[in-house]
mmCIF file of C-alpha atoms and ligand atoms in Angstrom:
data_model
loop_
_atom_site.group_PDB
_atom_site.id
_atom_site.type_symbol
_atom_site.label_atom_id
_atom_site.label_comp_id
_atom_site.label_asym_id
_atom_site.label_seq_id
_atom_site.Cartn_x
_atom_site.Cartn_y
_atom_site.Cartn_z
ATOM 1 C CA MET S 31 35.394 20.131 71.565
ATOM 2 C CA ALA S 32 35.282 21.562 75.059
ATOM 3 C CA ASP S 33 32.442 23.678 76.329
ATOM 4 C CA LEU S 34 32.619 27.460 75.664
ATOM 5 C CA ILE S 35 33.447 28.271 79.286
ATOM 6 C CA THR S 36 36.273 25.767 79.327
ATOM 7 C CA THR S 37 37.541 26.988 75.967
ATOM 8 C CA LEU S 38 37.592 30.578 77.222
ATOM 9 C CA ILE S 39 39.594 29.483 80.264
ATOM 10 C CA HIS S 40 41.970 27.258 78.309
ATOM 11 C CA HIS S 41 42.097 29.327 75.113
ATOM 12 C CA PRO S 42 44.719 28.092 72.655
ATOM 13 C CA TYR S 43 45.762 31.479 71.258
ATOM 14 C CA GLN S 44 49.299 32.590 72.073
ATOM 15 C CA PRO S 45 50.339 36.103 71.035
ATOM 16 C CA PRO S 46 53.565 36.231 69.034
ATOM 17 C CA ALA S 47 56.701 36.387 71.167
ATOM 18 C CA GLY S 48 59.102 39.288 70.994
ATOM 19 C CA PHE S 49 56.769 42.142 71.879
ATOM 20 C CA ALA S 50 58.938 45.162 72.612
ATOM 21 C CA ALA S 51 57.730 48.496 73.978
ATOM 22 C CA PRO S 52 59.007 51.231 76.304
ATOM 23 C CA GLN S 53 57.442 49.630 79.399
ATOM 24 C CA PRO S 54 58.229 46.048 80.388
ATOM 25 C CA GLY S 55 54.594 45.102 80.958
ATOM 26 C CA VAL S 56 52.627 44.012 84.008
ATOM 27 C CA PHE S 57 52.600 40.335 84.936
ATOM 28 C CA LYS S 58 50.022 39.492 87.576
ATOM 29 C CA ALA S 59 49.863 36.131 89.316
ATOM 30 C CA SER S 60 49.523 34.226 92.508
ATOM 31 C CA THR S 61 49.608 30.855 90.702
ATOM 32 C CA VAL S 62 52.189 30.221 88.034
ATOM 33 C CA PHE S 63 52.082 27.030 85.949
ATOM 34 C CA PHE S 64 54.852 24.424 85.936
ATOM 35 C CA PRO S 65 55.459 22.546 82.696
ATOM 36 C CA SER S 66 55.525 19.200 84.553
ATOM 37 C CA VAL S 67 55.509 17.635 88.007
ATOM 38 C CA ASP S 68 59.186 16.962 87.567
ATOM 39 C CA ALA S 69 59.852 20.647 86.875
ATOM 40 C CA MET S 70 57.693 21.600 89.871
ATOM 41 C CA ARG S 71 59.833 19.366 92.099
ATOM 42 C CA GLN S 72 63.081 20.695 90.693
ATOM 43 C CA PHE S 73 62.341 24.420 90.690
ATOM 44 C CA ASP S 74 63.715 26.178 93.746
ATOM 45 C CA TRP S 75 61.659 29.218 94.745
ATOM 46 C CA LYS S 76 64.893 30.999 95.713
ATOM 47 C CA ASP S 77 66.345 30.633 92.231
ATOM 48 C CA LYS S 78 65.459 33.619 90.087
ATOM 49 C CA THR S 79 65.946 31.764 86.801
ATOM 50 C CA ALA S 80 62.430 30.313 87.143
ATOM 51 C CA TYR S 81 58.984 31.119 88.498
ATOM 52 C CA THR S 82 57.275 29.143 91.257
ATOM 53 C CA TYR S 83 54.629 31.348 92.879
ATOM 54 C CA GLY S 84 53.546 34.970 92.671
ATOM 55 C CA LEU S 85 54.839 35.630 96.175
ATOM 56 C CA HIS S 86 58.345 34.646 95.068
ATOM 57 C CA GLY S 87 58.464 36.757 91.963
ATOM 58 C CA THR S 88 57.103 37.574 88.527
ATOM 59 C CA PRO S 89 58.782 39.135 85.467
ATOM 60 C CA THR S 90 57.531 42.499 86.752
ATOM 61 C CA THR S 91 59.033 42.212 90.238
ATOM 62 C CA TYR S 92 62.281 40.616 89.005
ATOM 63 C CA THR S 93 62.702 43.499 86.546
ATOM 64 C CA LEU S 94 62.107 46.113 89.215
ATOM 65 C CA GLU S 95 64.492 44.358 91.623
ATOM 66 C CA GLU S 96 67.282 44.309 89.059
ATOM 67 C CA ARG S 97 66.829 47.984 88.165
ATOM 68 C CA LEU S 98 66.887 48.962 91.851
ATOM 69 C CA CYS S 99 70.132 47.000 92.296
ATOM 70 C CA THR S 100 71.596 49.041 89.462
ATOM 71 C CA LEU S 101 70.315 52.284 91.000
ATOM 72 C CA GLU S 102 71.871 51.643 94.405
ATOM 73 C CA GLY S 103 74.907 49.640 93.283
ATOM 74 C CA GLY S 104 73.790 46.462 95.049
ATOM 75 C CA GLY S 105 73.624 42.839 94.023
ATOM 76 C CA GLN S 106 70.270 41.573 95.316
ATOM 77 C CA CYS S 107 66.948 43.214 96.114
ATOM 78 C CA LEU S 108 63.753 42.359 97.982
ATOM 79 C CA LEU S 109 60.511 44.265 97.473
ATOM 80 C CA VAL S 110 58.149 44.961 100.366
ATOM 81 C CA PRO S 111 54.843 46.838 100.688
ATOM 82 C CA SER S 112 56.309 50.033 102.244
ATOM 83 C CA GLY S 113 59.527 51.668 103.353
ATOM 84 C CA LEU S 114 58.629 50.922 106.950
ATOM 85 C CA ALA S 115 58.086 47.248 106.084
ATOM 86 C CA ALA S 116 61.647 47.241 104.702
ATOM 87 C CA ILE S 117 62.955 48.520 108.041
ATOM 88 C CA ALA S 118 60.913 45.901 109.905
ATOM 89 C CA THR S 119 62.062 43.084 107.598
ATOM 90 C CA VAL S 120 65.721 43.875 108.320
ATOM 91 C CA ALA S 121 65.056 43.903 112.071
ATOM 92 C CA LEU S 122 63.089 40.655 112.031
ATOM 93 C CA ALA S 123 65.625 38.855 109.860
ATOM 94 C CA LEU S 124 68.717 39.866 111.806
ATOM 95 C CA LEU S 125 67.738 40.360 115.443
ATOM 96 C CA LYS S 126 66.727 37.936 118.178
ATOM 97 C CA SER S 127 65.950 38.202 121.859
ATOM 98 C CA GLY S 128 68.983 39.508 123.768
ATOM 99 C CA ASP S 129 70.360 41.474 120.811
ATOM 100 C CA GLU S 130 70.644 45.230 120.659
ATOM 101 C CA VAL S 131 70.078 47.603 117.743
ATOM 102 C CA LEU S 132 71.517 51.125 117.592
ATOM 103 C CA ILE S 133 69.484 53.861 115.935
ATOM 104 C CA PRO S 134 70.485 57.466 115.198
ATOM 105 C CA ASP S 135 68.536 59.956 117.279
ATOM 106 C CA ASN S 136 67.376 61.709 114.085
ATOM 107 C CA ALA S 137 66.098 58.497 112.451
ATOM 108 C CA TYR S 138 62.784 58.208 110.631
ATOM 109 C CA GLY S 139 60.266 58.326 113.521
ATOM 110 C CA PRO S 140 58.384 55.049 112.916
ATOM 111 C CA SER S 141 61.731 53.191 112.913
ATOM 112 C CA LYS S 142 62.149 54.312 116.528
ATOM 113 C CA ALA S 143 58.530 53.334 117.257
ATOM 114 C CA LEU S 144 59.232 49.798 115.992
ATOM 115 C CA ALA S 145 62.197 49.532 118.378
ATOM 116 C CA GLU S 146 60.140 50.888 121.277
ATOM 117 C CA GLY S 147 57.175 48.645 120.452
ATOM 118 C CA GLU S 148 57.576 45.194 118.924
ATOM 119 C CA LEU S 149 61.355 44.870 119.214
ATOM 120 C CA LYS S 150 61.288 45.746 122.915
ATOM 121 C CA ALA S 151 58.413 43.329 123.511
ATOM 122 C CA TRP S 152 60.455 40.559 121.848
ATOM 123 C CA GLY S 153 63.440 41.165 124.115
ATOM 124 C CA ILE S 154 65.473 43.144 121.567
ATOM 125 C CA THR S 155 66.877 46.293 123.149
ATOM 126 C CA HIS S 156 67.847 49.544 121.449
ATOM 127 C CA GLN S 157 69.889 52.648 122.105
ATOM 128 C CA TYR S 158 69.860 55.975 120.298
ATOM 129 C CA PHE S 159 73.174 57.491 119.305
ATOM 130 C CA ASP S 160 74.189 60.993 118.322
ATOM 131 C CA PRO S 161 74.457 60.944 114.508
ATOM 132 C CA LEU S 162 77.047 63.742 114.609
ATOM 133 C CA ASP S 163 79.345 62.127 117.190
ATOM 134 C CA LEU S 164 81.352 59.108 116.027
ATOM 135 C CA ALA S 165 82.696 58.555 119.532
ATOM 136 C CA ASP S 166 79.150 58.218 120.842
ATOM 137 C CA LEU S 167 78.372 55.520 118.265
ATOM 138 C CA ALA S 168 81.620 53.669 119.021
ATOM 139 C CA ALA S 169 80.958 53.823 122.768
ATOM 140 C CA LYS S 170 77.442 52.413 122.406
ATOM 141 C CA ILE S 171 78.490 49.327 120.427
ATOM 142 C CA THR S 172 78.729 46.431 122.887
ATOM 143 C CA SER S 173 78.847 42.636 122.655
ATOM 144 C CA LYS S 174 75.019 42.708 122.432
ATOM 145 C CA THR S 175 74.978 44.996 119.391
ATOM 146 C CA ARG S 176 74.072 43.227 116.138
ATOM 147 C CA LEU S 177 72.752 45.991 113.907
ATOM 148 C CA VAL S 178 73.346 49.724 113.505
ATOM 149 C CA TRP S 179 70.950 51.872 111.510
ATOM 150 C CA LEU S 180 72.304 54.860 109.615
ATOM 151 C CA GLU S 181 70.478 57.688 107.886
ATOM 152 C CA ALA S 182 71.920 60.463 105.706
ATOM 153 C CA ALA S 183 70.604 63.112 105.912
ATOM 154 C CA GLY S 184 68.616 62.586 109.120
ATOM 155 C CA SER S 185 64.847 62.862 109.114
ATOM 156 C CA VAL S 186 63.269 66.285 109.642
ATOM 157 C CA SER S 187 66.378 68.066 110.992
ATOM 158 C CA LEU S 188 68.561 67.003 108.021
ATOM 159 C CA GLU S 189 71.950 66.734 109.733
ATOM 160 C CA PHE S 190 74.487 64.981 107.532
ATOM 161 C CA PRO S 191 76.590 62.417 109.422
ATOM 162 C CA ASP S 192 80.135 61.232 108.765
ATOM 163 C CA LEU S 193 78.755 58.206 106.944
ATOM 164 C CA CYS S 194 82.172 56.796 106.014
ATOM 165 C CA GLY S 195 83.321 57.097 109.626
ATOM 166 C CA GLN S 196 80.139 55.453 110.863
ATOM 167 C CA VAL S 197 80.524 52.541 108.450
ATOM 168 C CA ARG S 198 84.195 52.101 109.429
ATOM 169 C CA THR S 199 83.173 52.086 113.099
ATOM 170 C CA CYS S 200 80.587 49.345 112.453
ATOM 171 C CA LYS S 201 83.035 47.272 110.366
ATOM 172 C CA ALA S 202 85.732 47.542 113.028
ATOM 173 C CA ALA S 203 83.239 46.291 115.625
ATOM 174 C CA GLY S 204 81.954 43.512 113.357
ATOM 175 C CA VAL S 205 78.301 44.611 113.426
ATOM 176 C CA TRP S 206 75.929 44.965 110.487
ATOM 177 C CA CYS S 207 75.152 48.469 109.325
ATOM 178 C CA ALA S 208 71.948 49.197 107.440
ATOM 179 C CA LEU S 209 71.326 52.541 105.775
ATOM 180 C CA ASP S 210 67.939 54.135 105.264
ATOM 181 C CA ASN S 211 68.806 55.403 101.780
ATOM 182 C CA THR S 212 65.518 57.147 101.008
ATOM 183 C CA TRP S 213 67.019 60.654 101.001
ATOM 184 C CA GLY S 214 70.021 59.793 98.810
ATOM 185 C CA ALA S 215 67.877 57.539 96.565
ATOM 186 C CA GLY S 216 70.993 55.936 95.043
ATOM 187 C CA LEU S 217 71.797 59.284 93.408
ATOM 188 C CA ALA S 218 73.438 61.595 95.931
ATOM 189 C CA PHE S 219 76.091 58.985 96.811
ATOM 190 C CA LYS S 220 76.814 55.284 96.303
ATOM 191 C CA PRO S 221 75.969 53.484 99.568
ATOM 192 C CA PHE S 222 77.939 50.320 98.774
ATOM 193 C CA ASP S 223 80.919 52.230 97.424
ATOM 194 C CA LEU S 224 81.302 55.352 99.530
ATOM 195 C CA VAL S 225 84.956 56.081 98.756
ATOM 196 C CA PRO S 226 85.824 56.054 95.035
ATOM 197 C CA ALA S 227 88.547 53.488 94.214
ATOM 198 C CA ALA S 228 88.723 52.175 97.788
ATOM 199 C CA LEU S 229 89.865 48.553 97.924
ATOM 200 C CA PRO S 230 88.075 46.735 99.352
ATOM 201 C CA ALA S 231 85.038 48.944 98.775
ATOM 202 C CA LEU S 232 83.749 50.813 101.807
ATOM 203 C CA GLY S 233 80.000 50.433 101.996
ATOM 204 C CA VAL S 234 77.028 49.632 104.155
ATOM 205 C CA ASP S 235 75.800 46.036 104.422
ATOM 206 C CA ILE S 236 72.169 46.789 103.626
ATOM 207 C CA THR S 237 70.158 49.657 102.233
ATOM 208 C CA ILE S 238 66.464 50.095 102.644
ATOM 209 C CA HIS S 239 64.673 52.550 100.397
ATOM 210 C CA ALA S 240 61.169 53.963 100.679
ATOM 211 C CA LEU S 241 60.291 53.643 96.982
ATOM 212 C CA THR S 242 57.173 55.514 98.062
ATOM 213 C CA LYS S 243 59.238 58.707 97.771
ATOM 214 C CA TYR S 244 61.427 59.561 94.739
ATOM 215 C CA PRO S 245 61.334 56.253 92.813
ATOM 216 C CA SER S 246 57.512 56.258 92.709
ATOM 217 C CA GLY S 247 57.553 59.993 92.158
ATOM 218 C CA GLY S 248 53.811 60.351 92.135
ATOM 219 C CA GLY S 249 52.669 60.207 95.743
ATOM 220 C CA ASP S 250 50.468 57.299 94.702
ATOM 221 C CA VAL S 251 52.481 54.145 95.489
ATOM 222 C CA LEU S 252 53.613 52.626 98.795
ATOM 223 C CA MET S 253 56.610 50.314 98.427
ATOM 224 C CA GLY S 254 60.007 49.588 99.893
ATOM 225 C CA SER S 255 63.173 47.706 98.986
ATOM 226 C CA VAL S 256 65.996 45.941 100.820
ATOM 227 C CA VAL S 257 69.247 45.826 98.834
ATOM 228 C CA THR S 258 72.473 43.996 99.694
ATOM 229 C CA VAL S 259 75.762 43.027 98.055
ATOM 230 C CA ASP S 260 76.530 39.972 100.196
ATOM 231 C CA GLU S 261 74.707 36.888 98.896
ATOM 232 C CA LYS S 262 74.607 35.144 102.290
ATOM 233 C CA LEU S 263 73.156 38.176 104.011
ATOM 234 C CA HIS S 264 70.616 38.529 101.208
ATOM 235 C CA MET S 265 69.552 34.881 101.623
ATOM 236 C CA ARG S 266 69.003 35.394 105.335
ATOM 237 C CA LEU S 267 66.794 38.389 104.587
ATOM 238 C CA LYS S 268 65.042 36.568 101.731
ATOM 239 C CA LEU S 269 64.087 33.564 103.886
ATOM 240 C CA CYS S 270 62.568 35.869 106.508
ATOM 241 C CA HIS S 271 60.849 37.905 103.772
ATOM 242 C CA MET S 272 59.300 34.707 102.362
ATOM 243 C CA ARG S 273 58.163 33.404 105.755
ATOM 244 C CA LEU S 274 56.534 36.747 106.521
ATOM 245 C CA GLY S 275 54.638 36.508 103.234
ATOM 246 C CA LEU S 276 55.627 39.953 102.009
ATOM 247 C CA ALA S 277 54.670 40.773 98.439
ATOM 248 C CA VAL S 278 53.953 43.863 96.353
ATOM 249 C CA GLY S 279 51.162 44.464 93.867
ATOM 250 C CA ALA S 280 52.084 44.164 90.189
ATOM 251 C CA ASN S 281 50.430 47.462 89.275
ATOM 252 C CA ASP S 282 52.375 49.238 92.010
ATOM 253 C CA ALA S 283 55.629 47.663 90.812
ATOM 254 C CA GLU S 284 54.776 48.820 87.300
ATOM 255 C CA GLY S 285 54.153 52.335 88.649
ATOM 256 C CA VAL S 286 57.685 52.450 90.015
ATOM 257 C CA LEU S 287 59.144 50.930 86.823
ATOM 258 C CA ARG S 288 57.395 53.620 84.820
ATOM 259 C CA ALA S 289 58.780 56.426 86.984
ATOM 260 C CA LEU S 290 62.325 55.103 87.369
ATOM 261 C CA PRO S 291 63.802 56.408 84.075
ATOM 262 C CA SER S 292 62.962 59.999 85.035
ATOM 263 C CA LEU S 293 64.247 59.629 88.610
ATOM 264 C CA PRO S 294 67.659 61.288 88.103
ATOM 265 C CA MET S 295 66.096 64.259 86.274
ATOM 266 C CA ARG S 296 63.357 64.647 88.868
ATOM 267 C CA TYR S 297 65.841 64.363 91.732
ATOM 268 C CA ARG S 298 67.951 67.102 90.139
ATOM 269 C CA ALA S 299 64.893 69.327 89.670
ATOM 270 C CA HIS S 300 63.742 68.843 93.289
ATOM 271 C CA ASP S 301 67.299 69.580 94.405
ATOM 272 C CA ASP S 302 67.733 72.776 92.340
ATOM 273 C CA THR S 303 64.460 74.288 93.505
ATOM 274 C CA THR S 304 65.065 73.288 97.122
ATOM 275 C CA ARG S 305 68.484 74.973 97.195
ATOM 276 C CA LYS S 306 66.980 78.167 95.754
ATOM 277 C CA LEU S 307 64.245 78.219 98.389
ATOM 278 C CA ALA S 308 66.628 77.371 101.233
ATOM 279 C CA HIS S 309 68.937 80.231 100.231
ATOM 280 C CA TRP S 310 65.994 82.587 100.006
ATOM 281 C CA ALA S 311 64.658 81.435 103.396
ATOM 282 C CA ARG S 312 68.026 82.277 104.971
ATOM 283 C CA GLN S 313 67.471 85.955 104.201
ATOM 284 C CA ARG S 314 64.092 86.045 105.907
ATOM 285 C CA SER S 315 63.874 87.568 109.353
ATOM 286 C CA GLU S 316 61.151 85.161 110.524
ATOM 287 C CA PHE S 317 63.490 82.152 110.723
ATOM 288 C CA ALA S 318 66.089 81.478 113.379
ATOM 289 C CA GLN S 319 67.616 78.691 111.305
ATOM 290 C CA VAL S 320 67.304 77.059 107.894
ATOM 291 C CA LEU S 321 68.260 73.361 107.770
ATOM 292 C CA HIS S 322 69.603 71.997 104.482
ATOM 293 C CA PRO S 323 72.841 70.021 104.045
ATOM 294 C CA ALA S 324 74.121 72.230 101.215
ATOM 295 C CA LEU S 325 74.022 75.363 103.411
ATOM 296 C CA PRO S 326 77.493 75.908 104.930
ATOM 297 C CA GLU S 327 76.079 76.500 108.422
ATOM 298 C CA SER S 328 73.997 73.278 108.391
ATOM 299 C CA ALA S 329 75.172 70.508 110.729
ATOM 300 C CA GLY S 330 77.438 68.063 108.900
ATOM 301 C CA HIS S 331 77.712 70.261 105.791
ATOM 302 C CA GLY S 332 81.363 69.230 105.363
ATOM 303 C CA HIS S 333 80.406 65.554 105.314
ATOM 304 C CA TRP S 334 77.700 66.213 102.742
ATOM 305 C CA LEU S 335 80.149 68.185 100.604
ATOM 306 C CA ALA S 336 82.765 65.428 100.711
ATOM 307 C CA LEU S 337 80.379 62.553 100.032
ATOM 308 C CA CYS S 338 77.669 63.930 97.768
ATOM 309 C CA GLU S 339 79.286 66.634 95.652
ATOM 310 C CA ASN S 340 81.969 64.078 94.753
ATOM 311 C CA GLY S 341 79.318 61.663 93.494
ATOM 312 C CA ILE S 342 76.531 62.447 91.090
ATOM 313 C CA GLY S 343 75.789 65.052 93.705
ATOM 314 C CA GLY S 344 72.560 66.228 95.095
ATOM 315 C CA ALA S 345 70.780 67.157 98.244
ATOM 316 C CA ALA S 346 67.239 65.888 97.619
ATOM 317 C CA GLY S 347 64.147 68.045 97.931
ATOM 318 C CA LEU S 348 63.753 68.693 101.652
ATOM 319 C CA PHE S 349 64.545 71.660 103.854
ATOM 320 C CA SER S 350 63.350 72.704 107.268
ATOM 321 C CA VAL S 351 63.107 76.029 109.055
ATOM 322 C CA ILE S 352 63.020 76.865 112.732
ATOM 323 C CA PHE S 353 60.889 79.906 113.422
ATOM 324 C CA LYS S 354 62.232 82.504 115.832
ATOM 325 C CA PRO S 355 61.029 81.712 119.367
ATOM 326 C CA GLY S 356 58.800 84.803 119.352
ATOM 327 C CA TYR S 357 56.384 83.036 117.010
ATOM 328 C CA ALA S 358 53.833 80.940 118.865
ATOM 329 C CA GLN S 359 52.800 77.527 117.579
ATOM 330 C CA ALA S 360 49.398 78.928 116.607
ATOM 331 C CA GLN S 361 51.062 81.574 114.386
ATOM 332 C CA VAL S 362 53.168 78.923 112.684
ATOM 333 C CA ASP S 363 50.028 76.851 112.137
ATOM 334 C CA THR S 364 48.433 79.899 110.518
ATOM 335 C CA PHE S 365 51.444 80.180 108.213
ATOM 336 C CA CYS S 366 51.097 76.522 107.166
ATOM 337 C CA ASP S 367 47.362 76.897 106.607
ATOM 338 C CA ALA S 368 47.951 80.024 104.500
ATOM 339 C CA LEU S 369 50.182 78.226 102.008
ATOM 340 C CA LYS S 370 48.402 77.460 98.758
ATOM 341 C CA LEU S 371 50.849 75.469 96.604
ATOM 342 C CA PHE S 372 52.450 73.680 99.564
ATOM 343 C CA LYS S 373 49.850 71.161 100.741
ATOM 344 C CA ILE S 374 49.777 69.872 104.336
ATOM 345 C CA GLY S 375 50.762 66.237 104.136
ATOM 346 C CA TYR S 376 53.261 63.520 105.037
ATOM 347 C CA SER S 377 55.770 61.867 102.765
ATOM 348 C CA TRP S 378 57.701 63.431 99.885
ATOM 349 C CA GLY S 379 59.056 62.764 96.425
ATOM 350 C CA GLY S 380 55.982 63.620 94.358
ATOM 351 C CA PRO S 381 55.226 66.578 92.102
ATOM 352 C CA VAL S 382 53.268 68.538 94.717
ATOM 353 C CA SER S 383 55.127 70.509 97.394
ATOM 354 C CA LEU S 384 54.268 69.651 100.987
ATOM 355 C CA VAL S 385 54.587 71.303 104.390
ATOM 356 C CA MET S 386 54.518 69.742 107.853
ATOM 357 C CA PRO S 387 55.121 71.262 111.290
ATOM 358 C CA TYR S 388 56.970 68.942 113.693
ATOM 359 C CA GLU S 389 57.295 68.920 117.465
ATOM 360 C CA LEU S 390 60.989 68.148 117.516
ATOM 361 C CA ALA S 391 61.202 68.096 121.334
ATOM 362 C CA LYS S 392 59.024 64.981 121.336
ATOM 363 C CA MET S 393 61.088 63.295 118.597
ATOM 364 C CA ARG S 394 64.602 63.521 120.036
ATOM 365 C CA SER S 395 66.160 62.143 123.241
ATOM 366 C CA SER S 396 67.137 65.745 124.014
ATOM 367 C CA TRP S 397 67.077 69.022 122.084
ATOM 368 C CA PRO S 398 70.033 68.852 119.654
ATOM 369 C CA GLN S 399 72.773 71.315 120.633
ATOM 370 C CA HIS S 400 73.178 72.644 117.105
ATOM 371 C CA LEU S 401 69.505 73.574 116.770
ATOM 372 C CA GLN S 402 67.958 76.765 118.042
ATOM 373 C CA ARG S 403 64.735 76.554 120.000
ATOM 374 C CA GLY S 404 61.584 77.274 118.074
ATOM 375 C CA THR S 405 58.877 75.628 116.013
ATOM 376 C CA LEU S 406 60.225 73.479 113.193
ATOM 377 C CA VAL S 407 58.491 73.250 109.832
ATOM 378 C CA ARG S 408 59.655 70.901 107.099
ATOM 379 C CA PHE S 409 59.110 71.530 103.421
ATOM 380 C CA SER S 410 59.111 68.844 100.769
ATOM 381 C CA VAL S 411 59.697 70.648 97.514
ATOM 382 C CA GLY S 412 57.810 69.313 94.509
ATOM 383 C CA LEU S 413 58.273 70.029 90.829
ATOM 384 C CA GLU S 414 56.535 73.406 90.683
ATOM 385 C CA THR S 415 58.703 76.357 89.597
ATOM 386 C CA ALA S 416 60.878 77.970 92.264
ATOM 387 C CA ALA S 417 59.476 81.452 91.734
ATOM 388 C CA ASP S 418 55.901 80.307 92.337
ATOM 389 C CA LEU S 419 56.862 78.383 95.473
ATOM 390 C CA GLN S 420 58.865 81.336 96.785
ATOM 391 C CA ALA S 421 55.912 83.662 96.224
ATOM 392 C CA ASP S 422 53.678 81.217 98.060
ATOM 393 C CA LEU S 423 56.032 81.133 101.066
ATOM 394 C CA ALA S 424 56.289 84.932 101.038
ATOM 395 C CA GLN S 425 52.536 85.484 101.005
ATOM 396 C CA ALA S 426 52.033 82.996 103.856
ATOM 397 C CA LEU S 427 54.783 84.630 105.944
ATOM 398 C CA GLN S 428 52.854 87.901 105.687
ATOM 399 C CA ARG S 429 50.138 86.251 107.734
ATOM 400 C CA LEU S 430 52.499 85.973 110.698
ATOM 401 C CA VAL S 431 52.451 89.701 111.566
HETATM 402 C C1 PLP O 637 58.866 57.735 104.241
HETATM 403 C C2 PLP O 637 60.097 57.147 104.816
HETATM 404 C C3 PLP O 637 60.147 55.819 105.207
HETATM 405 C C4 PLP O 637 58.947 54.907 105.148
HETATM 406 O O1 PLP O 637 58.381 54.774 103.908
HETATM 407 P P1 PLP O 637 56.825 54.325 103.776
HETATM 408 O O2 PLP O 637 56.771 53.730 102.427
HETATM 409 O O3 PLP O 637 56.011 55.559 103.959
HETATM 410 O O4 PLP O 637 56.588 53.308 104.860
HETATM 411 C C5 PLP O 637 61.327 55.349 105.703
HETATM 412 N N1 PLP O 637 62.396 56.124 105.834
HETATM 413 C C6 PLP O 637 62.396 57.421 105.478
HETATM 414 C C7 PLP O 637 63.629 58.235 105.649
HETATM 415 C C8 PLP O 637 61.240 57.984 104.969
HETATM 416 O O5 PLP O 637 61.228 59.277 104.643
#
């Protein structure tokens, strides 16, 4: 009989198999046991029919990966510790010194910072293209171009590009196109199948998704995913992902698994409230412009209509306003501070509404032609009721005069 300590470590009890409950459970491990040395030698860490090491997958991460593939219509998925890590993983896996990456001028800011920082230092060049001008994208693709990033709608200013045209342009040039799919979340449109019934399917090569936003839904998890349909491309990304040692925490993965079933309903609720507020904001005299893809005057509205309203539909939970130039930055700051339900904070996708003023002039190569000059404020609409949020905006606008 072994000592008590040893018995507690090597306890013989096994719970009965077949436990079934709404949540798939949390499996936590660095080490996983092999049944024999022979099995250890035969198991391939890349093969998802077995377990080799926590870094390479557990029942919890495999389950989340498969559900995210279903959400986005992909075939394979990698999990990483943040949305930005997903962007970086794609760059590191696909680009080498001498290559060039093209990035839309309205891309998620830190994606541009990565290009201007590490990628540049490693001899990988970048160019920004106009997301609303297909000819500009086509003209910037050269023999050095390996990867084109796409984003629909664009960050902060929410222009909706001709995504199908952009993908066709990349395919024609033989370069990879990767979509930051955080806004669409796999719901507004199908990134790997953009045109219903098209044969062969028209789709991006890779999606990255900040699971931090809608899939987590709580503002309490940081995670990202990289989804593909091409097995060879996936394997290239997976090898890089392994060598970089990227892993996610089991409790965080469980947090996303728990929130995933309500994602479509939450997305719809964010969307409904956001459209109400955007329409209301249009009537207000304080704003020079309201930016939201479902508003007819918003840049790329036609593309949004064609792509998203044909699909499950949706326009996410973000809208921005540009204050009339007469309002000084300090007045706009006062407005933001006066909001009570809208909290001042980054990110989006959780239950609490958020507000953030942006200095767009510092974020774009030049001031976009379709935008009026003025201070831009972005709202991330949470799950509060529209009437309460509208009243909050109205009371804070009163502070401007
Ligand atoms: C938030 C966000 C990211 C990054 O996600 P993190 O998990 O915060 O790193 C990437 N792309 C878009 C469009 C985002 O909004």
